[in-house]
GROMACS .gro file of C-alpha atoms in nm:
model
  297
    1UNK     CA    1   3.569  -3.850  -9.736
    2UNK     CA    2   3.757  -3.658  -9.467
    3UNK     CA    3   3.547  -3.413  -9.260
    4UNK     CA    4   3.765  -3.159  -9.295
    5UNK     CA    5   3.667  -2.898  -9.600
    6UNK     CA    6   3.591  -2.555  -9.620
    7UNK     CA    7   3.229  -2.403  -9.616
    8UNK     CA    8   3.071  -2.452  -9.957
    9UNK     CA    9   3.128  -2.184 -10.120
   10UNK     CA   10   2.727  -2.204 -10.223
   11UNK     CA   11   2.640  -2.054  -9.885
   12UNK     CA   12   2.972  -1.929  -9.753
   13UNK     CA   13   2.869  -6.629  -8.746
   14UNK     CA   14   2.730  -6.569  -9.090
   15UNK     CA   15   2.936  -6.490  -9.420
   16UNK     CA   16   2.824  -6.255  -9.734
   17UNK     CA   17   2.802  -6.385 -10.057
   18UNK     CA   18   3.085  -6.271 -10.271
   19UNK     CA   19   2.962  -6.172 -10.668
   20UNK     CA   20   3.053  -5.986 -10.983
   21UNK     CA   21   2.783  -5.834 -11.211
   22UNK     CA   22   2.852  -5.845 -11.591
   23UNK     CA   23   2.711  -5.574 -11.815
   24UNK     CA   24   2.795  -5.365 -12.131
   25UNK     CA   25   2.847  -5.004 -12.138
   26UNK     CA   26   2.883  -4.937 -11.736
   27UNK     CA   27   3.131  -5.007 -11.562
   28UNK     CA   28   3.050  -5.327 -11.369
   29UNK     CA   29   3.031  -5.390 -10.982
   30UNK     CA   30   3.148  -5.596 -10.740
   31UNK     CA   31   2.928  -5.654 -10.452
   32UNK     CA   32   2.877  -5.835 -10.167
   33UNK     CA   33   2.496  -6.001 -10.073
   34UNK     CA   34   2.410  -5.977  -9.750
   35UNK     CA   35   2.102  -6.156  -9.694
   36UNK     CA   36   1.833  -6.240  -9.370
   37UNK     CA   37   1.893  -6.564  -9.192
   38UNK     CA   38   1.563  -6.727  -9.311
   39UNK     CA   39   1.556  -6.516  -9.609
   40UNK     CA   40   1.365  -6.214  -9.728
   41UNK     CA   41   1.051  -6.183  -9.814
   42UNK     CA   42   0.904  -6.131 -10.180
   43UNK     CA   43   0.756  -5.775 -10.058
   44UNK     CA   44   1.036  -5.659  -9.914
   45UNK     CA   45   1.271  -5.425 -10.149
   46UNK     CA   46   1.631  -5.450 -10.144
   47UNK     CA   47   1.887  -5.199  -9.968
   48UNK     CA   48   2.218  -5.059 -10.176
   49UNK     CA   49   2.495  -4.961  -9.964
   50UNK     CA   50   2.751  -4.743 -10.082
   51UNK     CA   51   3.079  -4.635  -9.912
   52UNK     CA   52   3.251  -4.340  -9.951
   53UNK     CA   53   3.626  -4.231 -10.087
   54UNK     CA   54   3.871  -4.512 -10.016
   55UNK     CA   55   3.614  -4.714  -9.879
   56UNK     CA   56   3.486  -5.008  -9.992
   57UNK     CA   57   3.173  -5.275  -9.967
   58UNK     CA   58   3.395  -5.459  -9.679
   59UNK     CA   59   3.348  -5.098  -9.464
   60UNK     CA   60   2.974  -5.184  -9.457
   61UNK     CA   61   2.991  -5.570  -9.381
   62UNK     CA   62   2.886  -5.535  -9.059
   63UNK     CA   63   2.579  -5.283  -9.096
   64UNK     CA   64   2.467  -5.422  -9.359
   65UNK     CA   65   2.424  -5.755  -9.174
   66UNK     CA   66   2.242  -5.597  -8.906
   67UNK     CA   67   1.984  -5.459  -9.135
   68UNK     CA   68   1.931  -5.740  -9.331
   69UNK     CA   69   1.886  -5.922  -9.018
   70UNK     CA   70   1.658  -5.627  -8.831
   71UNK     CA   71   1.432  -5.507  -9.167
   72UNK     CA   72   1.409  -5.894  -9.337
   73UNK     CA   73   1.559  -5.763  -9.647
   74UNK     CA   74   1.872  -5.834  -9.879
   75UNK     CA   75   2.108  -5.608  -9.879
   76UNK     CA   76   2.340  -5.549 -10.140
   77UNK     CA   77   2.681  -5.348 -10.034
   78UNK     CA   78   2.896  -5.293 -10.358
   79UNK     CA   79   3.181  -5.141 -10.478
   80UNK     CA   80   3.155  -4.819 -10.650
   81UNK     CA   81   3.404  -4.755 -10.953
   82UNK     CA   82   3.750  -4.764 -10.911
   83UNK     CA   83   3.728  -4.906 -10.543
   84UNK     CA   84   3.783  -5.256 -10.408
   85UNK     CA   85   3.680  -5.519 -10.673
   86UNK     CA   86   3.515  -5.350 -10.903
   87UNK     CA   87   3.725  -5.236 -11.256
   88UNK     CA   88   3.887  -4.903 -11.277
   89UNK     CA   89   3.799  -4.648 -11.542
   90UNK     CA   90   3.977  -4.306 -11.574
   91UNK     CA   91   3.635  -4.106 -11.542
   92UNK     CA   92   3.560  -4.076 -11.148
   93UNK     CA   93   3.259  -3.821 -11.064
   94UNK     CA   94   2.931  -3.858 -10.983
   95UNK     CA   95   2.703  -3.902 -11.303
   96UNK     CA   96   2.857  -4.167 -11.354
   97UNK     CA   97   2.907  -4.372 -11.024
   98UNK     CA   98   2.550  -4.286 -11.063
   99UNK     CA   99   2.468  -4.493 -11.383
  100UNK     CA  100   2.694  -4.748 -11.288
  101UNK     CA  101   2.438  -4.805 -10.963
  102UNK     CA  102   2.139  -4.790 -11.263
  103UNK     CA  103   2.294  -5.054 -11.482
  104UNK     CA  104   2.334  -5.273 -11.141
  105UNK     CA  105   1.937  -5.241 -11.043
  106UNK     CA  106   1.885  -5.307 -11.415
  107UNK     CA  107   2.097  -5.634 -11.426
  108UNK     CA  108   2.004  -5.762 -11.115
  109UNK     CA  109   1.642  -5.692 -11.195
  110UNK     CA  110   1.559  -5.542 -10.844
  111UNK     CA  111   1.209  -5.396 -10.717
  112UNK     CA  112   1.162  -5.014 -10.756
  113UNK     CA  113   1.091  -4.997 -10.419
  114UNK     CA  114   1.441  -5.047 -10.312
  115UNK     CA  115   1.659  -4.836 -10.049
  116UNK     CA  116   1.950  -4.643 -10.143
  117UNK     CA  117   2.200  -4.559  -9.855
  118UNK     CA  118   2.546  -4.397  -9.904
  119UNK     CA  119   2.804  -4.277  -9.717
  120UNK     CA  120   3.030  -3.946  -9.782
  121UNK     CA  121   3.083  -4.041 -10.216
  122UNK     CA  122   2.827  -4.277 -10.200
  123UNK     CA  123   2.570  -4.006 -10.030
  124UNK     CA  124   2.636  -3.778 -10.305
  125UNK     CA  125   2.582  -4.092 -10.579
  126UNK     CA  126   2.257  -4.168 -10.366
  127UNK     CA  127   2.166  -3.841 -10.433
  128UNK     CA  128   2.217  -3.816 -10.801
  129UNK     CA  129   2.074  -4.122 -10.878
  130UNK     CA  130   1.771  -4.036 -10.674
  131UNK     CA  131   1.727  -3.691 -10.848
  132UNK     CA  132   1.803  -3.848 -11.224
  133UNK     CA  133   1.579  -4.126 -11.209
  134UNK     CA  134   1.329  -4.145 -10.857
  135UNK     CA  135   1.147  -4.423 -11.028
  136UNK     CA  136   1.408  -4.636 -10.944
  137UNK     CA  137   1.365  -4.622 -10.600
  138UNK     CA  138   1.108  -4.610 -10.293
  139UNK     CA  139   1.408  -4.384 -10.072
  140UNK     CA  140   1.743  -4.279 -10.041
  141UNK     CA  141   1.926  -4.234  -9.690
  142UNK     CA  142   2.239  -4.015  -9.714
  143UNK     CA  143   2.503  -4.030  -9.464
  144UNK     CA  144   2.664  -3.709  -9.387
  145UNK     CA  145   2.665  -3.551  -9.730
  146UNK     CA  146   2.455  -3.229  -9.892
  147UNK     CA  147   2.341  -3.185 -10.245
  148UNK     CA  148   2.573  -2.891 -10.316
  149UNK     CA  149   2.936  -2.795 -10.353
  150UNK     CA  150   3.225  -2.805 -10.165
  151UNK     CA  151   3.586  -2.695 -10.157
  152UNK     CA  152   3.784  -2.984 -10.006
  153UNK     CA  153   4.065  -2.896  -9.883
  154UNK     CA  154   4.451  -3.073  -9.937
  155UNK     CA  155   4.392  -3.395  -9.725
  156UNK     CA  156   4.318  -3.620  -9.973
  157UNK     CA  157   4.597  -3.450 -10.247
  158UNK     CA  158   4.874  -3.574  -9.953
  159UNK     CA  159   4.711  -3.918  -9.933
  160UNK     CA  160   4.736  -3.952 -10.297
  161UNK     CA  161   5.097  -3.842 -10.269
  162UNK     CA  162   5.192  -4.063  -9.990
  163UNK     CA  163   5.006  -4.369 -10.129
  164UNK     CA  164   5.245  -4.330 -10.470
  165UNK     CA  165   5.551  -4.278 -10.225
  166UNK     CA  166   5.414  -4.610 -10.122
  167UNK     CA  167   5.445  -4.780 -10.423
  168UNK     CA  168   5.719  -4.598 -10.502
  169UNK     CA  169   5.954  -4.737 -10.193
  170UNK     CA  170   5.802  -5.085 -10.298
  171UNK     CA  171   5.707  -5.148  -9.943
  172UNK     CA  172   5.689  -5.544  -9.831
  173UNK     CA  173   5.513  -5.470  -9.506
  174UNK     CA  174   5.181  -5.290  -9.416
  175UNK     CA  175   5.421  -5.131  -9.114
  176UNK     CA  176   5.618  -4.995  -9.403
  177UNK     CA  177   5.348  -4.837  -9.520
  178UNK     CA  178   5.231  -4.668  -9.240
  179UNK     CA  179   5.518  -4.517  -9.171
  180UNK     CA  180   5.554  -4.346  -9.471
  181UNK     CA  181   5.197  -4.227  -9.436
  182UNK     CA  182   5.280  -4.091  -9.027
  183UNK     CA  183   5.411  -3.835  -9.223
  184UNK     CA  184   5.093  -3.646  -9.368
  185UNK     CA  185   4.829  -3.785  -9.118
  186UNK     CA  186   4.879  -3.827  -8.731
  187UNK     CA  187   4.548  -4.022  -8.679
  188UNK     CA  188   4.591  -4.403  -8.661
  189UNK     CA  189   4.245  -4.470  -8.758
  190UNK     CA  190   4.274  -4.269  -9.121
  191UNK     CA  191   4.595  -4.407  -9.184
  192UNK     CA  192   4.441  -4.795  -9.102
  193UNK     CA  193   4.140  -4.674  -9.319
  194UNK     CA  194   4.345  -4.575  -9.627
  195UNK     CA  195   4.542  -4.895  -9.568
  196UNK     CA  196   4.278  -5.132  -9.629
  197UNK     CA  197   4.314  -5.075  -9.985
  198UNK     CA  198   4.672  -5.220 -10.005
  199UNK     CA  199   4.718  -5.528 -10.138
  200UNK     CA  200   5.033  -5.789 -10.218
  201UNK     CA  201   4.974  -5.848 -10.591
  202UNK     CA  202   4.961  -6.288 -10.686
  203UNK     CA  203   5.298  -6.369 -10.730
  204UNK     CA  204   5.460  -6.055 -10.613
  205UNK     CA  205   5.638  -5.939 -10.302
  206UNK     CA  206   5.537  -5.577 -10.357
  207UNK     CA  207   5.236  -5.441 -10.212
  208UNK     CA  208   5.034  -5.198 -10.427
  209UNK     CA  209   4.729  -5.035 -10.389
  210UNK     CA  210   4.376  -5.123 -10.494
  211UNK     CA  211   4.255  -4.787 -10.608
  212UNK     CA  212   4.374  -4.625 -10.935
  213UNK     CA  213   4.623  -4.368 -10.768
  214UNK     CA  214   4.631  -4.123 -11.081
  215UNK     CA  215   4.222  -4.110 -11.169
  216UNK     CA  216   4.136  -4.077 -10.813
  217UNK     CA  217   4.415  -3.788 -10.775
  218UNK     CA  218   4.265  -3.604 -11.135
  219UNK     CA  219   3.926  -3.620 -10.952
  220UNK     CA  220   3.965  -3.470 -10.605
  221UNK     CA  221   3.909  -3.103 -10.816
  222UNK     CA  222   3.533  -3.182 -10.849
  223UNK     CA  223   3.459  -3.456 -10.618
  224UNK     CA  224   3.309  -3.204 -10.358
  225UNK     CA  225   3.124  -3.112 -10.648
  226UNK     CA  226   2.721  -3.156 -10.648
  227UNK     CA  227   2.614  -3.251 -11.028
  228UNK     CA  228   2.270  -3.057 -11.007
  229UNK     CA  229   2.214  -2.655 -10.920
  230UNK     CA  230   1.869  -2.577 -10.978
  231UNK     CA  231   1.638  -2.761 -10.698
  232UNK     CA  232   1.388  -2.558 -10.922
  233UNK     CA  233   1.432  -2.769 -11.228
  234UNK     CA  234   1.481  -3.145 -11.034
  235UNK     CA  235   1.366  -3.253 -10.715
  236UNK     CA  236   1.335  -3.644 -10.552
  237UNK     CA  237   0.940  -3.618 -10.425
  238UNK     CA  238   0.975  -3.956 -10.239
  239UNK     CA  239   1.117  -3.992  -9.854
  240UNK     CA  240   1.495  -3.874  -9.765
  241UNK     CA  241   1.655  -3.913  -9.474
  242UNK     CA  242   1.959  -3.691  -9.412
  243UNK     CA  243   2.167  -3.832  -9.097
  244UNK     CA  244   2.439  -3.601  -8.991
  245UNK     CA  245   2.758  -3.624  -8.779
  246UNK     CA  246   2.743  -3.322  -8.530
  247UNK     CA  247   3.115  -3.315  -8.531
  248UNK     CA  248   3.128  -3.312  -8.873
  249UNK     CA  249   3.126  -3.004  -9.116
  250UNK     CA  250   2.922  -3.185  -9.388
  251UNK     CA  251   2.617  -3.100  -9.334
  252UNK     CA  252   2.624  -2.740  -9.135
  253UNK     CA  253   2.284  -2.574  -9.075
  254UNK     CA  254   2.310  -2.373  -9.376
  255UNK     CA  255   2.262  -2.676  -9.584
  256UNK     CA  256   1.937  -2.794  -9.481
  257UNK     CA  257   1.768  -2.536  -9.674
  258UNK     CA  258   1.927  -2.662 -10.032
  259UNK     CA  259   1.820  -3.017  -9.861
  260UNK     CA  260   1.501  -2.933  -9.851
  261UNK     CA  261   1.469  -2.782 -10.179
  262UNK     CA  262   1.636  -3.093 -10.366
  263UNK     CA  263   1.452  -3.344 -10.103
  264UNK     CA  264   1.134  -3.176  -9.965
  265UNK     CA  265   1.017  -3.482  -9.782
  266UNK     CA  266   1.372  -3.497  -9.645
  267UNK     CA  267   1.408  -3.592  -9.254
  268UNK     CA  268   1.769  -3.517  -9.052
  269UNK     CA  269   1.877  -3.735  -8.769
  270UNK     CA  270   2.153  -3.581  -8.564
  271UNK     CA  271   2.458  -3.827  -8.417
  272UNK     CA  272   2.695  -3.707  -8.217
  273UNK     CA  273   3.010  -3.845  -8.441
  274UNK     CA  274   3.206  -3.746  -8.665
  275UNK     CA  275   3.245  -3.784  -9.030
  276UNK     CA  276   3.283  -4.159  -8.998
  277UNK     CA  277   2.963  -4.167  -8.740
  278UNK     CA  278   2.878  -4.559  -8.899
  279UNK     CA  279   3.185  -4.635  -8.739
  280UNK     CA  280   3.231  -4.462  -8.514
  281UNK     CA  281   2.804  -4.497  -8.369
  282UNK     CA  282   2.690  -4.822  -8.513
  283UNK     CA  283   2.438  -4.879  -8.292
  284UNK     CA  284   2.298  -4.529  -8.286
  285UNK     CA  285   2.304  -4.556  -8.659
  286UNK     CA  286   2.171  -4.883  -8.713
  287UNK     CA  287   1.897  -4.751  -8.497
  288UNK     CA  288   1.781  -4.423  -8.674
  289UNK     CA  289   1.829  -4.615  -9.041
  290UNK     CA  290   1.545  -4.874  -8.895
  291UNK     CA  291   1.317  -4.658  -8.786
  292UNK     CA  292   1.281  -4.453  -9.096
  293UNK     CA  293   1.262  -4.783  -9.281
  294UNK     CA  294   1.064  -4.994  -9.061
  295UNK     CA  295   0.695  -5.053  -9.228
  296UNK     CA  296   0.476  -4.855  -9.006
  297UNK     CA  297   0.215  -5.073  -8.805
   0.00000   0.00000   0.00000
């Protein structure tokens, strides 16, 4: 997700291995594997690593690696609905990107003291998941997201458009695609970000995009939405850690309080980045997720 929203309104030399899960009644993931050089270890949980809007499991190829390698454990970085590989469906919020994670832990029969980490989207599915069903997991990390609502403001509504102007002009070129999106967003970066989800279709001189332009337009209304209001009524009891972008807007000060309601063992690490502070600080944040996840001796 873009950092730029208003306040909530609450408080003014090594390759993955490519797969496919197959289930009934979720929608099924794509993921890749990413896995220690000698292999993990039988006590050692997995890690899920979820991107954010736009993103995909190829954003986190590179983390991911480097904790599999630094914390012996597999790591699994998938695709959330309607992104990348994974299938599309025309329902896009939160409940159920959550249950889509829970039918993955189910089919891939994974130890309940796994590690949930998301990004942006896949902080607030993190979350959801976490608060729905904590026996699922040991700890969640959330990157630069809150448990509560937001009002988002028209960024992502003028990606949508320009990425259907896209398809529209039946582009041949990446080039020609960026051009067309120069016109609602000066930054290079965003623009090669939201590109990484065109594709040239087998047999087809067209380029198109990956994501499903119309469902993911219909759901930028409640996608800064949180699912649960009452910390009162639901709270994850197990470790949290929060890690914020200090150039960000995501997490302001007035949000740890709801944090800590939600997470009460929750733990913030401060980076000086932006929204995109895994890119942007990869070492900083391979760091900080390591030490909160390294066993203590």
């Amino acid at each position: 997700m873009s950092p730029r929203l208003a306040m909530p309104a609450l408080l003014r030399n090594w390759q993955p291995i490519s797969c496919r899960t197959y289930s009934s009644g979720r929608v099924t993931l794509a993921f890749d594997l990413h896995q220690p050089a000698k292999g993990s270890s039988p006590e050692h949980a997995p890690i899920i690593f979820m991107h954010g809007l736009f993103g995909s499991k190829k954003n986190n190829r590179s983390m991911s690696k480097a904790l599999a390698r630094d914390l012996g454990r597999d790591v699994y970085a998938v695709d959330l609905r309607n992104h990348g590989d994974s299938p599309h469906n025309s329902r896009h919020d939160y409940m159920a990107m959550a249950d889509d994670v829970a039918g993955f832990i189910k089919e891939h029969k994974l130890s309940k003291d796994l590690t949930l980490i998301g990004h942006s989207m896949g902080a607030k599915t993190a979350m959801t998941l976490a608060l729905q069903l904590p026996d699922l997991m040991k700890d969640i990390i959330s990157v630069d997201n809150a448990p509560w609502d937001v009002a988002l403001l028209s960024d992502f509504g003028k990606y949508v458009r320009a990425m259907k102007n896209i398809e529209q002009a039946g582009v041949t070129k990446q080039t020609e695609a960026d051009a067309i999106l120069q016109e609602v967003e000066e930054s290079t970066p965003v623009r090669l970000f939201l590109l990484t989800n065109l594709m040239r279709p087998k047999g087809e001189t067209k380029q198109k995009f990956r994501v499903p332009l119309d469902t993911i337009g219909a759901s930028l209304g409640h996608l800064g939405d949180f699912p649960f209001k009452d910390p009162e009524a639901v709270r994850f009891e197990k470790r949290a850690l929060f890690v914020r972008g200090t150039q960000s807007l995501y997490i302001p000060d007035e949000a740890l309080p709801v944090i800590g309601k939600f997470f009460p063992r929750f733990e913030l690490a401060d980076i000086d980045a932006g929204h995109w502070l895994i890119a942007e600080k990869p070492e900083e944040f391979r760091r900080v997720v390591v030490d909160f996840l390294q066993p203590a001796e």
